[in-house]
Amino acid sequence: MTISERVKNINPSQTLSITAQALKMKREGKKVISFAAGEPDFGTPENIREEAISAIREGFSHYTASSGIIELKEAIVEKLKKDNEIEYKNSEIIVSTGAKQCLFNAILTICDPGDEVLLPTPCWVSYTEQIKFAGAVPVFIITHQEEDFKLSTAQVEEKITSRTKLIILNSPNNPTGAVYDPEELKKIAQLLTKYNIYCICDEIYEKLVYNNVKHLSMASLSNEIKEKIITINGVSKSYAMTGWRIGYAAGPEEIIKGMSKIQGHSTSNPNSIAQKASVEALSGKQDTIEEMRKAFDERRKYTIKRLNEIEGISCLTPAGAFYAFPNVNKILERGIEYNGKKISNSFDLSNFILKEAEVALIPGSAFEAEGYLRLSYAASLEDIKEGLDRIEKILRF
Ligand code: PMP
Ligand code: GLU
């Protein structure tokens, strides 16, 4: 069998594979608790489901414009104006099969082989592999727990070379929950214009912020900076619509055109019914977002408190998203014996917790950050309690 070098070079998505492993164990009758998948445990709101049913009844089942229906682009333009204070035209919008496809299209459109992409770590699993897929080079910028996992401009400047094309900024961040404030964003924005670098702002968790923290879109800072930014978002997290697969990007027309060309030859339009439902998601009543956010906030507080009570764990309180990212270095240093060898990395530790406590979580190494674990607290409080009890028990000295 001949597998291309390109594919050989790509790692599978660990968030998806560990989630699948947990599901398989559940099907085998094991009482697995999963903190692996980053997806709301709530159902899609009723008004959105109804809209999809109407679309099916009305026979809205043909190909649509490859980059998305006008109605949805208009709803996105309106949303970006109202929520994010950014003015875009329909021609500056593309709708794709999830924010994941928007990211893929954007990276492929901007980067040539050999170009460098600045990637603050810890970072979401798919950025690194998508950059490699484009033949570009991920240049990691390590952020630290002591600095709330946030970048300094000095760190960015240090990594810029003549090949630097792009930086990917994800605020609120998966997996750390870090949220950049306006001053921090302004400083990074100044570097983008100074060095002529594009920025993908992945804002998929924008609605999930806590303690009066506010999300700000970098593209809203000025018209000059807007020219360097591709804002990416979607309905997966804010409207509990992960399976519907609708994401969108807004940016300079030339880049959006490039992304549309790729999409036109790969997947064509995103699902027609899901596009109709997404119009309702963005333009209909918004009250379910706050209900979900409040529930996540309660779980966040409980999860962080419990994690910090476990000897050997220290966990920052995340300002956004729905992940806890505990530092487990002290536990790794302890070297728990398992299957005749000492556990010394996050992958083996998460495997040990999955097999012995039947709790699924993701190793920090999947996010380019050894020494950590990621727990999604988008699960019921009951499951969170039970899961943390099991983790505490198995990690006890
Ligand atoms: N960006 C980040 C940071 C994510 O965590 C995810 C995972 N859902 C995505 C993008 C992709 O989201 P989707 O494709 O479901 O819109
Ligand atoms: N983004 C979510 C996560 O980080 C869903 C899985 C994925 O697409 O990676 O778990």
Tab-separated table of C-alpha atoms and ligand atoms in Angstrom:
chain	number	residue	atom	x	y	z
A	1	MET	CA	0.000	0.000	0.000
A	2	THR	CA	1.293	3.476	-0.807
A	3	ILE	CA	0.448	6.144	1.670
A	4	SER	CA	1.586	9.666	0.833
A	5	GLU	CA	4.349	11.285	2.867
A	6	ARG	CA	1.872	14.063	3.600
A	7	VAL	CA	-0.494	11.706	5.358
A	8	LYS	CA	2.270	9.706	7.030
A	9	ASN	CA	3.426	12.959	8.562
A	10	ILE	CA	0.046	13.727	10.192
A	11	ASN	CA	-0.987	12.457	13.634
A	12	PRO	CA	-4.568	11.363	14.269
A	13	SER	CA	-6.756	13.694	16.363
A	14	GLN	CA	-6.363	12.541	19.968
A	15	THR	CA	-9.472	14.397	21.138
A	16	LEU	CA	-11.502	12.363	18.667
A	17	SER	CA	-9.686	9.049	19.134
A	18	ILE	CA	-9.845	9.063	22.950
A	19	THR	CA	-13.528	10.067	22.801
A	20	ALA	CA	-14.126	7.128	20.447
A	21	GLN	CA	-12.207	4.800	22.781
A	22	ALA	CA	-14.387	5.902	25.728
A	23	LEU	CA	-17.536	5.275	23.666
A	24	LYS	CA	-16.289	1.820	22.721
A	25	MET	CA	-15.671	0.970	26.386
A	26	LYS	CA	-19.198	2.196	27.207
A	27	ARG	CA	-20.649	-0.056	24.496
A	28	GLU	CA	-18.758	-2.948	26.079
A	29	GLY	CA	-20.710	-2.266	29.271
A	30	LYS	CA	-18.023	-0.358	31.214
A	31	LYS	CA	-19.187	2.586	33.307
A	32	VAL	CA	-16.888	5.088	31.665
A	33	ILE	CA	-17.148	8.763	32.530
A	34	SER	CA	-15.912	10.908	29.684
A	35	PHE	CA	-14.238	14.270	30.170
A	36	ALA	CA	-12.602	13.801	26.780
A	37	ALA	CA	-14.806	15.359	24.122
A	38	GLY	CA	-14.965	19.108	23.936
A	39	GLU	CA	-18.667	19.405	23.322
A	40	PRO	CA	-21.647	20.729	25.259
A	41	ASP	CA	-23.695	17.941	26.840
A	42	PHE	CA	-26.882	19.981	26.218
A	43	GLY	CA	-29.262	19.344	23.344
A	44	THR	CA	-29.630	21.822	20.479
A	45	PRO	CA	-32.308	24.407	21.439
A	46	GLU	CA	-35.843	23.606	20.269
A	47	ASN	CA	-36.295	26.661	18.007
A	48	ILE	CA	-33.204	25.637	16.013
A	49	ARG	CA	-34.360	22.023	15.644
A	50	GLU	CA	-37.790	23.224	14.473
A	51	GLU	CA	-36.196	25.338	11.765
A	52	ALA	CA	-34.316	22.291	10.472
A	53	ILE	CA	-37.523	20.236	10.419
A	54	SER	CA	-39.281	22.983	8.426
A	55	ALA	CA	-36.345	23.084	5.986
A	56	ILE	CA	-36.684	19.335	5.420
A	57	ARG	CA	-40.465	19.619	4.980
A	58	GLU	CA	-40.043	22.466	2.500
A	59	GLY	CA	-37.597	20.344	0.499
A	60	PHE	CA	-34.542	22.509	1.096
A	61	SER	CA	-32.412	19.593	0.032
A	62	HIS	CA	-30.403	20.718	-2.980
A	63	TYR	CA	-26.845	21.969	-3.361
A	64	THR	CA	-26.550	25.534	-2.158
A	65	ALA	CA	-23.968	28.143	-3.128
A	66	SER	CA	-20.658	26.503	-2.260
A	67	SER	CA	-19.646	29.201	0.256
A	68	GLY	CA	-23.053	29.244	1.973
A	69	ILE	CA	-26.572	30.621	1.528
A	70	ILE	CA	-27.058	34.405	1.412
A	71	GLU	CA	-29.530	34.283	4.296
A	72	LEU	CA	-26.904	32.727	6.575
A	73	LYS	CA	-24.151	35.073	5.407
A	74	GLU	CA	-26.473	37.985	6.227
A	75	ALA	CA	-27.143	36.554	9.680
A	76	ILE	CA	-23.372	36.179	10.235
A	77	VAL	CA	-22.693	39.765	9.064
A	78	GLU	CA	-25.387	40.991	11.468
A	79	LYS	CA	-24.020	38.865	14.336
A	80	LEU	CA	-20.449	40.087	13.811
A	81	LYS	CA	-21.695	43.683	13.776
A	82	LYS	CA	-23.884	43.350	16.858
A	83	ASP	CA	-21.797	41.058	19.074
A	84	ASN	CA	-18.263	41.766	17.897
A	85	GLU	CA	-18.441	45.310	16.494
A	86	ILE	CA	-16.851	44.309	13.184
A	87	GLU	CA	-18.329	45.372	9.842
A	88	TYR	CA	-18.117	42.800	7.058
A	89	LYS	CA	-19.814	42.396	3.675
A	90	ASN	CA	-21.372	39.126	2.485
A	91	SER	CA	-18.424	38.701	0.090
A	92	GLU	CA	-16.100	38.607	3.103
A	93	ILE	CA	-17.864	35.592	4.653
A	94	ILE	CA	-17.613	31.851	4.026
A	95	VAL	CA	-19.701	29.123	5.679
A	96	SER	CA	-18.032	25.726	6.015
A	97	THR	CA	-18.481	22.261	7.474
A	98	GLY	CA	-17.489	23.318	10.979
A	99	ALA	CA	-14.936	25.860	12.139
A	100	LYS	CA	-12.448	23.050	11.588
A	101	GLN	CA	-12.913	23.267	7.826
A	102	CYS	CA	-12.696	27.078	7.931
A	103	LEU	CA	-9.333	26.758	9.678
A	104	PHE	CA	-8.125	24.214	7.155
A	105	ASN	CA	-9.214	26.373	4.195
A	106	ALA	CA	-7.650	29.476	5.724
A	107	ILE	CA	-4.283	27.865	6.468
A	108	LEU	CA	-4.119	26.355	2.978
A	109	THR	CA	-5.045	29.696	1.417
A	110	ILE	CA	-2.484	31.755	3.313
A	111	CYS	CA	0.516	29.423	3.598
A	112	ASP	CA	2.981	28.174	1.032
A	113	PRO	CA	5.224	25.203	1.802
A	114	GLY	CA	8.032	26.323	4.098
A	115	ASP	CA	6.124	29.305	5.521
A	116	GLU	CA	6.193	29.590	9.289
A	117	VAL	CA	3.078	29.750	11.439
A	118	LEU	CA	3.391	31.010	14.998
A	119	LEU	CA	1.443	28.812	17.341
A	120	PRO	CA	1.156	29.662	21.024
A	121	THR	CA	1.079	26.472	23.085
A	122	PRO	CA	-0.758	24.792	24.737
A	123	CYS	CA	-2.891	24.727	21.577
A	124	TRP	CA	-5.821	22.781	20.206
A	125	VAL	CA	-4.842	19.467	18.557
A	126	SER	CA	-5.771	20.202	14.951
A	127	TYR	CA	-3.804	23.420	14.386
A	128	THR	CA	-0.412	21.694	14.303
A	129	GLU	CA	-1.531	18.961	11.923
A	130	GLN	CA	-3.368	21.365	9.591
A	131	ILE	CA	-0.249	23.552	9.361
A	132	LYS	CA	1.872	20.483	8.559
A	133	PHE	CA	-0.701	19.381	5.991
A	134	ALA	CA	-0.198	22.689	4.170
A	135	GLY	CA	3.552	22.002	4.110
A	136	ALA	CA	4.069	24.957	6.425
A	137	VAL	CA	6.067	24.847	9.654
A	138	PRO	CA	4.509	25.258	13.100
A	139	VAL	CA	6.688	27.470	15.269
A	140	PHE	CA	5.647	26.943	18.858
A	141	ILE	CA	5.647	29.745	21.391
A	142	ILE	CA	5.386	28.235	24.839
A	143	THR	CA	3.088	30.032	27.268
A	144	HIS	CA	3.338	29.240	30.966
A	145	GLN	CA	0.934	28.538	33.797
A	146	GLU	CA	2.625	31.313	35.840
A	147	GLU	CA	1.643	33.813	33.112
A	148	ASP	CA	-1.922	32.491	32.898
A	149	PHE	CA	-0.932	30.755	29.654
A	150	LYS	CA	-0.752	34.059	27.779
A	151	LEU	CA	1.748	35.322	25.220
A	152	SER	CA	3.943	38.343	25.659
A	153	THR	CA	4.821	40.466	22.633
A	154	ALA	CA	8.523	39.872	23.361
A	155	GLN	CA	7.943	36.131	22.965
A	156	VAL	CA	6.209	36.681	19.622
A	157	GLU	CA	8.834	39.096	18.326
A	158	GLU	CA	11.608	36.668	19.191
A	159	LYS	CA	10.127	34.009	16.880
A	160	ILE	CA	9.387	36.207	13.860
A	161	THR	CA	11.542	35.522	10.795
A	162	SER	CA	11.307	36.465	7.113
A	163	ARG	CA	9.207	33.288	6.601
A	164	THR	CA	6.591	34.109	9.245
A	165	LYS	CA	3.238	34.317	7.502
A	166	LEU	CA	0.618	33.708	10.129
A	167	ILE	CA	-0.156	33.448	13.825
A	168	ILE	CA	-3.101	31.517	15.278
A	169	LEU	CA	-4.722	33.054	18.322
A	170	ASN	CA	-7.429	31.158	20.148
A	171	SER	CA	-9.199	33.182	22.832
A	172	PRO	CA	-10.937	31.825	24.917
A	173	ASN	CA	-8.377	29.079	24.618
A	174	ASN	CA	-8.757	25.341	24.238
A	175	PRO	CA	-7.266	23.734	26.375
A	176	THR	CA	-6.220	26.407	28.939
A	177	GLY	CA	-9.317	28.632	29.092
A	178	ALA	CA	-7.110	31.742	28.845
A	179	VAL	CA	-8.837	34.891	27.548
A	180	TYR	CA	-6.839	37.836	26.218
A	181	ASP	CA	-7.803	41.321	27.423
A	182	PRO	CA	-8.006	44.400	25.143
A	183	GLU	CA	-4.550	45.725	26.057
A	184	GLU	CA	-2.890	42.377	25.320
A	185	LEU	CA	-4.721	42.101	22.003
A	186	LYS	CA	-3.738	45.642	21.004
A	187	LYS	CA	-0.067	44.896	21.608
A	188	ILE	CA	-0.180	41.713	19.514
A	189	ALA	CA	-2.118	43.574	16.807
A	190	GLN	CA	0.651	46.188	16.573
A	191	LEU	CA	3.145	43.420	15.814
A	192	LEU	CA	0.947	42.071	13.028
A	193	THR	CA	0.966	45.372	11.194
A	194	LYS	CA	4.648	46.031	11.937
A	195	TYR	CA	5.766	42.678	10.494
A	196	ASN	CA	2.942	42.160	7.976
A	197	ILE	CA	1.689	38.889	9.478
A	198	TYR	CA	-1.822	37.435	9.160
A	199	CYS	CA	-3.712	36.298	12.218
A	200	ILE	CA	-6.394	33.631	12.487
A	201	CYS	CA	-8.558	34.528	15.483
A	202	ASP	CA	-10.384	31.370	16.511
A	203	GLU	CA	-13.280	32.702	18.583
A	204	ILE	CA	-15.368	29.532	18.816
A	205	TYR	CA	-15.645	29.795	22.633
A	206	GLU	CA	-16.435	33.527	22.681
A	207	LYS	CA	-19.757	33.130	24.525
A	208	LEU	CA	-18.280	30.974	27.265
A	209	VAL	CA	-16.501	33.467	29.519
A	210	TYR	CA	-16.821	33.766	33.302
A	211	ASN	CA	-16.408	36.231	36.190
A	212	ASN	CA	-17.371	39.263	34.094
A	213	VAL	CA	-14.479	38.623	31.716
A	214	LYS	CA	-15.298	40.090	28.288
A	215	HIS	CA	-14.383	38.598	24.955
A	216	LEU	CA	-13.004	41.077	22.427
A	217	SER	CA	-12.470	40.414	18.722
A	218	MET	CA	-9.077	41.585	17.538
A	219	ALA	CA	-10.570	42.537	14.149
A	220	SER	CA	-12.706	45.187	15.893
A	221	LEU	CA	-9.636	47.172	16.974
A	222	SER	CA	-9.137	49.077	13.687
A	223	ASN	CA	-9.736	48.859	9.947
A	224	GLU	CA	-6.005	48.500	9.401
A	225	ILE	CA	-5.734	45.450	11.646
A	226	LYS	CA	-8.946	43.954	10.225
A	227	GLU	CA	-7.113	43.549	6.903
A	228	LYS	CA	-4.715	41.091	8.566
A	229	ILE	CA	-7.325	39.003	10.377
A	230	ILE	CA	-9.480	36.000	9.593
A	231	THR	CA	-12.089	35.700	12.321
A	232	ILE	CA	-13.314	32.133	12.752
A	233	ASN	CA	-16.362	31.037	14.690
A	234	GLY	CA	-19.242	28.572	14.467
A	235	VAL	CA	-22.405	27.283	16.046
A	236	SER	CA	-20.932	24.114	17.626
A	237	LYS	CA	-20.201	25.424	21.119
A	238	SER	CA	-22.546	28.405	21.602
A	239	TYR	CA	-25.657	26.572	20.423
A	240	ALA	CA	-24.766	22.964	21.294
A	241	MET	CA	-24.655	22.074	17.581
A	242	THR	CA	-21.421	20.088	17.274
A	243	GLY	CA	-22.941	17.405	15.046
A	244	TRP	CA	-24.587	19.861	12.648
A	245	ARG	CA	-21.162	20.935	11.336
A	246	ILE	CA	-21.513	24.626	10.615
A	247	GLY	CA	-18.658	27.087	11.057
A	248	TYR	CA	-17.860	30.389	9.419
A	249	ALA	CA	-14.964	32.693	8.641
A	250	ALA	CA	-14.813	36.417	7.969
A	251	GLY	CA	-11.828	38.162	6.463
A	252	PRO	CA	-10.325	40.037	3.512
A	253	GLU	CA	-12.237	39.252	0.309
A	254	GLU	CA	-9.200	37.844	-1.490
A	255	ILE	CA	-8.581	35.287	1.261
A	256	ILE	CA	-12.251	34.325	1.499
A	257	LYS	CA	-12.263	33.823	-2.290
A	258	GLY	CA	-9.256	31.501	-1.987
A	259	MET	CA	-10.954	29.550	0.778
A	260	SER	CA	-14.113	29.251	-1.347
A	261	LYS	CA	-12.070	27.871	-4.239
A	262	ILE	CA	-10.696	25.081	-2.009
A	263	GLN	CA	-14.151	24.351	-0.647
A	264	GLY	CA	-15.645	24.320	-4.148
A	265	HIS	CA	-13.323	21.463	-5.074
A	266	SER	CA	-13.448	19.540	-1.809
A	267	THR	CA	-16.751	19.462	0.063
A	268	SER	CA	-18.896	22.055	-1.802
A	269	ASN	CA	-21.560	23.628	0.387
A	270	PRO	CA	-22.025	22.705	4.031
A	271	ASN	CA	-25.230	20.783	4.731
A	272	SER	CA	-28.247	22.739	3.434
A	273	ILE	CA	-30.580	21.872	6.353
A	274	ALA	CA	-27.930	22.740	8.942
A	275	GLN	CA	-27.388	26.096	7.228
A	276	LYS	CA	-31.093	26.936	7.622
A	277	ALA	CA	-30.979	25.879	11.268
A	278	SER	CA	-27.912	28.078	11.786
A	279	VAL	CA	-29.792	31.146	10.517
A	280	GLU	CA	-32.228	30.574	13.385
A	281	ALA	CA	-29.359	29.935	15.817
A	282	LEU	CA	-27.726	33.276	15.027
A	283	SER	CA	-30.863	35.389	14.560
A	284	GLY	CA	-33.412	33.739	16.859
A	285	LYS	CA	-33.681	33.970	20.640
A	286	GLN	CA	-30.358	33.768	22.420
A	287	ASP	CA	-31.406	32.926	25.991
A	288	THR	CA	-30.148	29.313	25.949
A	289	ILE	CA	-26.554	30.557	25.669
A	290	GLU	CA	-26.768	32.182	29.083
A	291	GLU	CA	-28.443	29.101	30.581
A	292	MET	CA	-25.590	26.899	29.328
A	293	ARG	CA	-22.944	29.388	30.384
A	294	LYS	CA	-24.300	29.482	33.931
A	295	ALA	CA	-24.326	25.688	34.144
A	296	PHE	CA	-20.731	25.530	32.846
A	297	ASP	CA	-19.705	28.169	35.371
A	298	GLU	CA	-21.038	26.112	38.275
A	299	ARG	CA	-19.240	23.000	36.989
A	300	ARG	CA	-16.067	25.004	36.388
A	301	LYS	CA	-15.922	26.175	40.009
A	302	TYR	CA	-16.572	22.695	41.357
A	303	THR	CA	-14.058	20.998	39.037
A	304	ILE	CA	-11.212	23.411	39.764
A	305	LYS	CA	-11.778	23.249	43.518
A	306	ARG	CA	-11.774	19.445	43.524
A	307	LEU	CA	-8.710	19.194	41.263
A	308	ASN	CA	-6.686	21.509	43.500
A	309	GLU	CA	-7.569	19.343	46.505
A	310	ILE	CA	-5.767	16.375	44.936
A	311	GLU	CA	-2.180	16.095	46.166
A	312	GLY	CA	0.275	16.702	43.328
A	313	ILE	CA	-2.150	18.701	41.141
A	314	SER	CA	-2.255	22.449	40.614
A	315	CYS	CA	-4.888	23.915	38.340
A	316	LEU	CA	-5.491	27.510	37.248
A	317	THR	CA	-9.053	28.782	37.253
A	318	PRO	CA	-9.897	29.161	33.556
A	319	ALA	CA	-11.563	32.403	32.459
A	320	GLY	CA	-13.313	30.842	29.463
A	321	ALA	CA	-14.265	27.750	27.384
A	322	PHE	CA	-15.175	24.525	29.247
A	323	TYR	CA	-11.859	22.884	30.019
A	324	ALA	CA	-9.715	22.445	33.117
A	325	PHE	CA	-5.997	22.046	32.412
A	326	PRO	CA	-4.363	20.708	35.587
A	327	ASN	CA	-0.597	20.566	35.986
A	328	VAL	CA	0.290	16.976	36.924
A	329	ASN	CA	4.085	17.222	36.883
A	330	LYS	CA	4.360	16.304	40.569
A	331	ILE	CA	2.359	13.129	39.941
A	332	LEU	CA	4.573	12.257	36.986
A	333	GLU	CA	7.687	12.847	39.083
A	334	ARG	CA	6.291	10.383	41.612
A	335	GLY	CA	6.343	7.743	38.862
A	336	ILE	CA	3.303	5.576	39.582
A	337	GLU	CA	4.088	1.924	38.704
A	338	TYR	CA	1.757	0.545	36.042
A	339	ASN	CA	2.185	-2.627	33.967
A	340	GLY	CA	5.765	-2.962	35.146
A	341	LYS	CA	6.885	0.548	34.190
A	342	LYS	CA	6.824	3.984	35.744
A	343	ILE	CA	4.313	6.501	34.412
A	344	SER	CA	6.386	9.485	33.362
A	345	ASN	CA	4.290	11.295	30.735
A	346	SER	CA	0.755	12.616	30.344
A	347	PHE	CA	-0.170	10.078	27.655
A	348	ASP	CA	0.607	7.110	29.938
A	349	LEU	CA	-1.081	8.852	32.864
A	350	SER	CA	-4.314	9.449	30.922
A	351	ASN	CA	-4.208	5.848	29.696
A	352	PHE	CA	-3.782	4.631	33.291
A	353	ILE	CA	-6.754	6.759	34.437
A	354	LEU	CA	-8.878	5.483	31.544
A	355	LYS	CA	-8.085	1.813	32.100
A	356	GLU	CA	-8.063	1.746	35.895
A	357	ALA	CA	-10.597	4.451	36.873
A	358	GLU	CA	-12.617	4.373	33.648
A	359	VAL	CA	-12.423	8.132	33.309
A	360	ALA	CA	-11.501	9.512	29.894
A	361	LEU	CA	-9.449	12.699	29.572
A	362	ILE	CA	-6.880	14.016	27.116
A	363	PRO	CA	-3.108	14.127	27.764
A	364	GLY	CA	-1.451	17.534	27.680
A	365	SER	CA	0.974	16.251	25.038
A	366	ALA	CA	-1.912	16.294	22.521
A	367	PHE	CA	-1.892	20.088	22.999
A	368	GLU	CA	1.913	20.361	22.761
A	369	ALA	CA	2.113	20.694	26.563
A	370	GLU	CA	3.639	17.767	28.443
A	371	GLY	CA	2.908	17.620	32.176
A	372	TYR	CA	-0.798	18.454	31.956
A	373	LEU	CA	-4.152	16.764	31.465
A	374	ARG	CA	-7.279	18.248	29.895
A	375	LEU	CA	-10.695	17.629	31.411
A	376	SER	CA	-13.787	18.888	29.669
A	377	TYR	CA	-16.318	19.883	32.323
A	378	ALA	CA	-19.101	19.932	29.747
A	379	ALA	CA	-20.620	16.959	31.589
A	380	SER	CA	-23.332	16.669	34.260
A	381	LEU	CA	-22.348	17.694	37.796
A	382	GLU	CA	-23.178	14.177	38.884
A	383	ASP	CA	-20.665	12.721	36.397
A	384	ILE	CA	-18.096	15.345	37.310
A	385	LYS	CA	-18.383	14.412	41.000
A	386	GLU	CA	-18.145	10.708	40.324
A	387	GLY	CA	-15.279	11.126	37.824
A	388	LEU	CA	-13.261	13.302	40.186
A	389	ASP	CA	-13.863	10.888	43.071
A	390	ARG	CA	-12.421	8.114	40.922
A	391	ILE	CA	-9.426	10.200	39.809
A	392	GLU	CA	-8.709	11.269	43.381
A	393	LYS	CA	-8.829	7.690	44.596
A	394	ILE	CA	-6.503	6.328	41.929
A	395	LEU	CA	-3.949	9.132	42.283
A	396	ARG	CA	-3.799	9.012	46.068
A	397	PHE	CA	-0.299	8.490	47.517
B	1	PMP	N1	-11.427	25.546	17.292
B	1	PMP	C1	-11.294	25.067	18.550
B	1	PMP	C2	-10.392	25.782	19.494
B	1	PMP	C3	-11.992	23.925	18.945
B	1	PMP	O1	-11.872	23.477	20.187
B	1	PMP	C4	-12.804	23.267	18.006
B	1	PMP	C5	-13.464	21.963	18.410
B	1	PMP	N2	-14.766	21.959	18.302
B	1	PMP	C6	-12.915	23.806	16.720
B	1	PMP	C7	-12.203	24.931	16.394
B	1	PMP	C8	-13.750	23.168	15.651
B	1	PMP	O2	-15.108	23.298	15.896
B	1	PMP	P1	-16.204	22.827	14.840
B	1	PMP	O3	-15.501	22.238	13.690
B	1	PMP	O4	-17.076	21.878	15.570
B	1	PMP	O5	-16.949	24.080	14.447
B	2	GLU	N1	-12.754	20.616	19.660
B	2	GLU	C1	-13.219	19.634	20.558
B	2	GLU	C2	-12.102	19.177	21.477
B	2	GLU	O1	-11.096	19.822	21.573
B	2	GLU	C3	-13.895	18.495	19.807
B	2	GLU	C4	-13.017	17.451	19.202
B	2	GLU	C5	-12.174	18.009	18.090
B	2	GLU	O2	-12.716	18.373	17.065
B	2	GLU	O3	-10.975	18.117	18.335
B	2	GLU	O4	-12.275	18.201	22.168
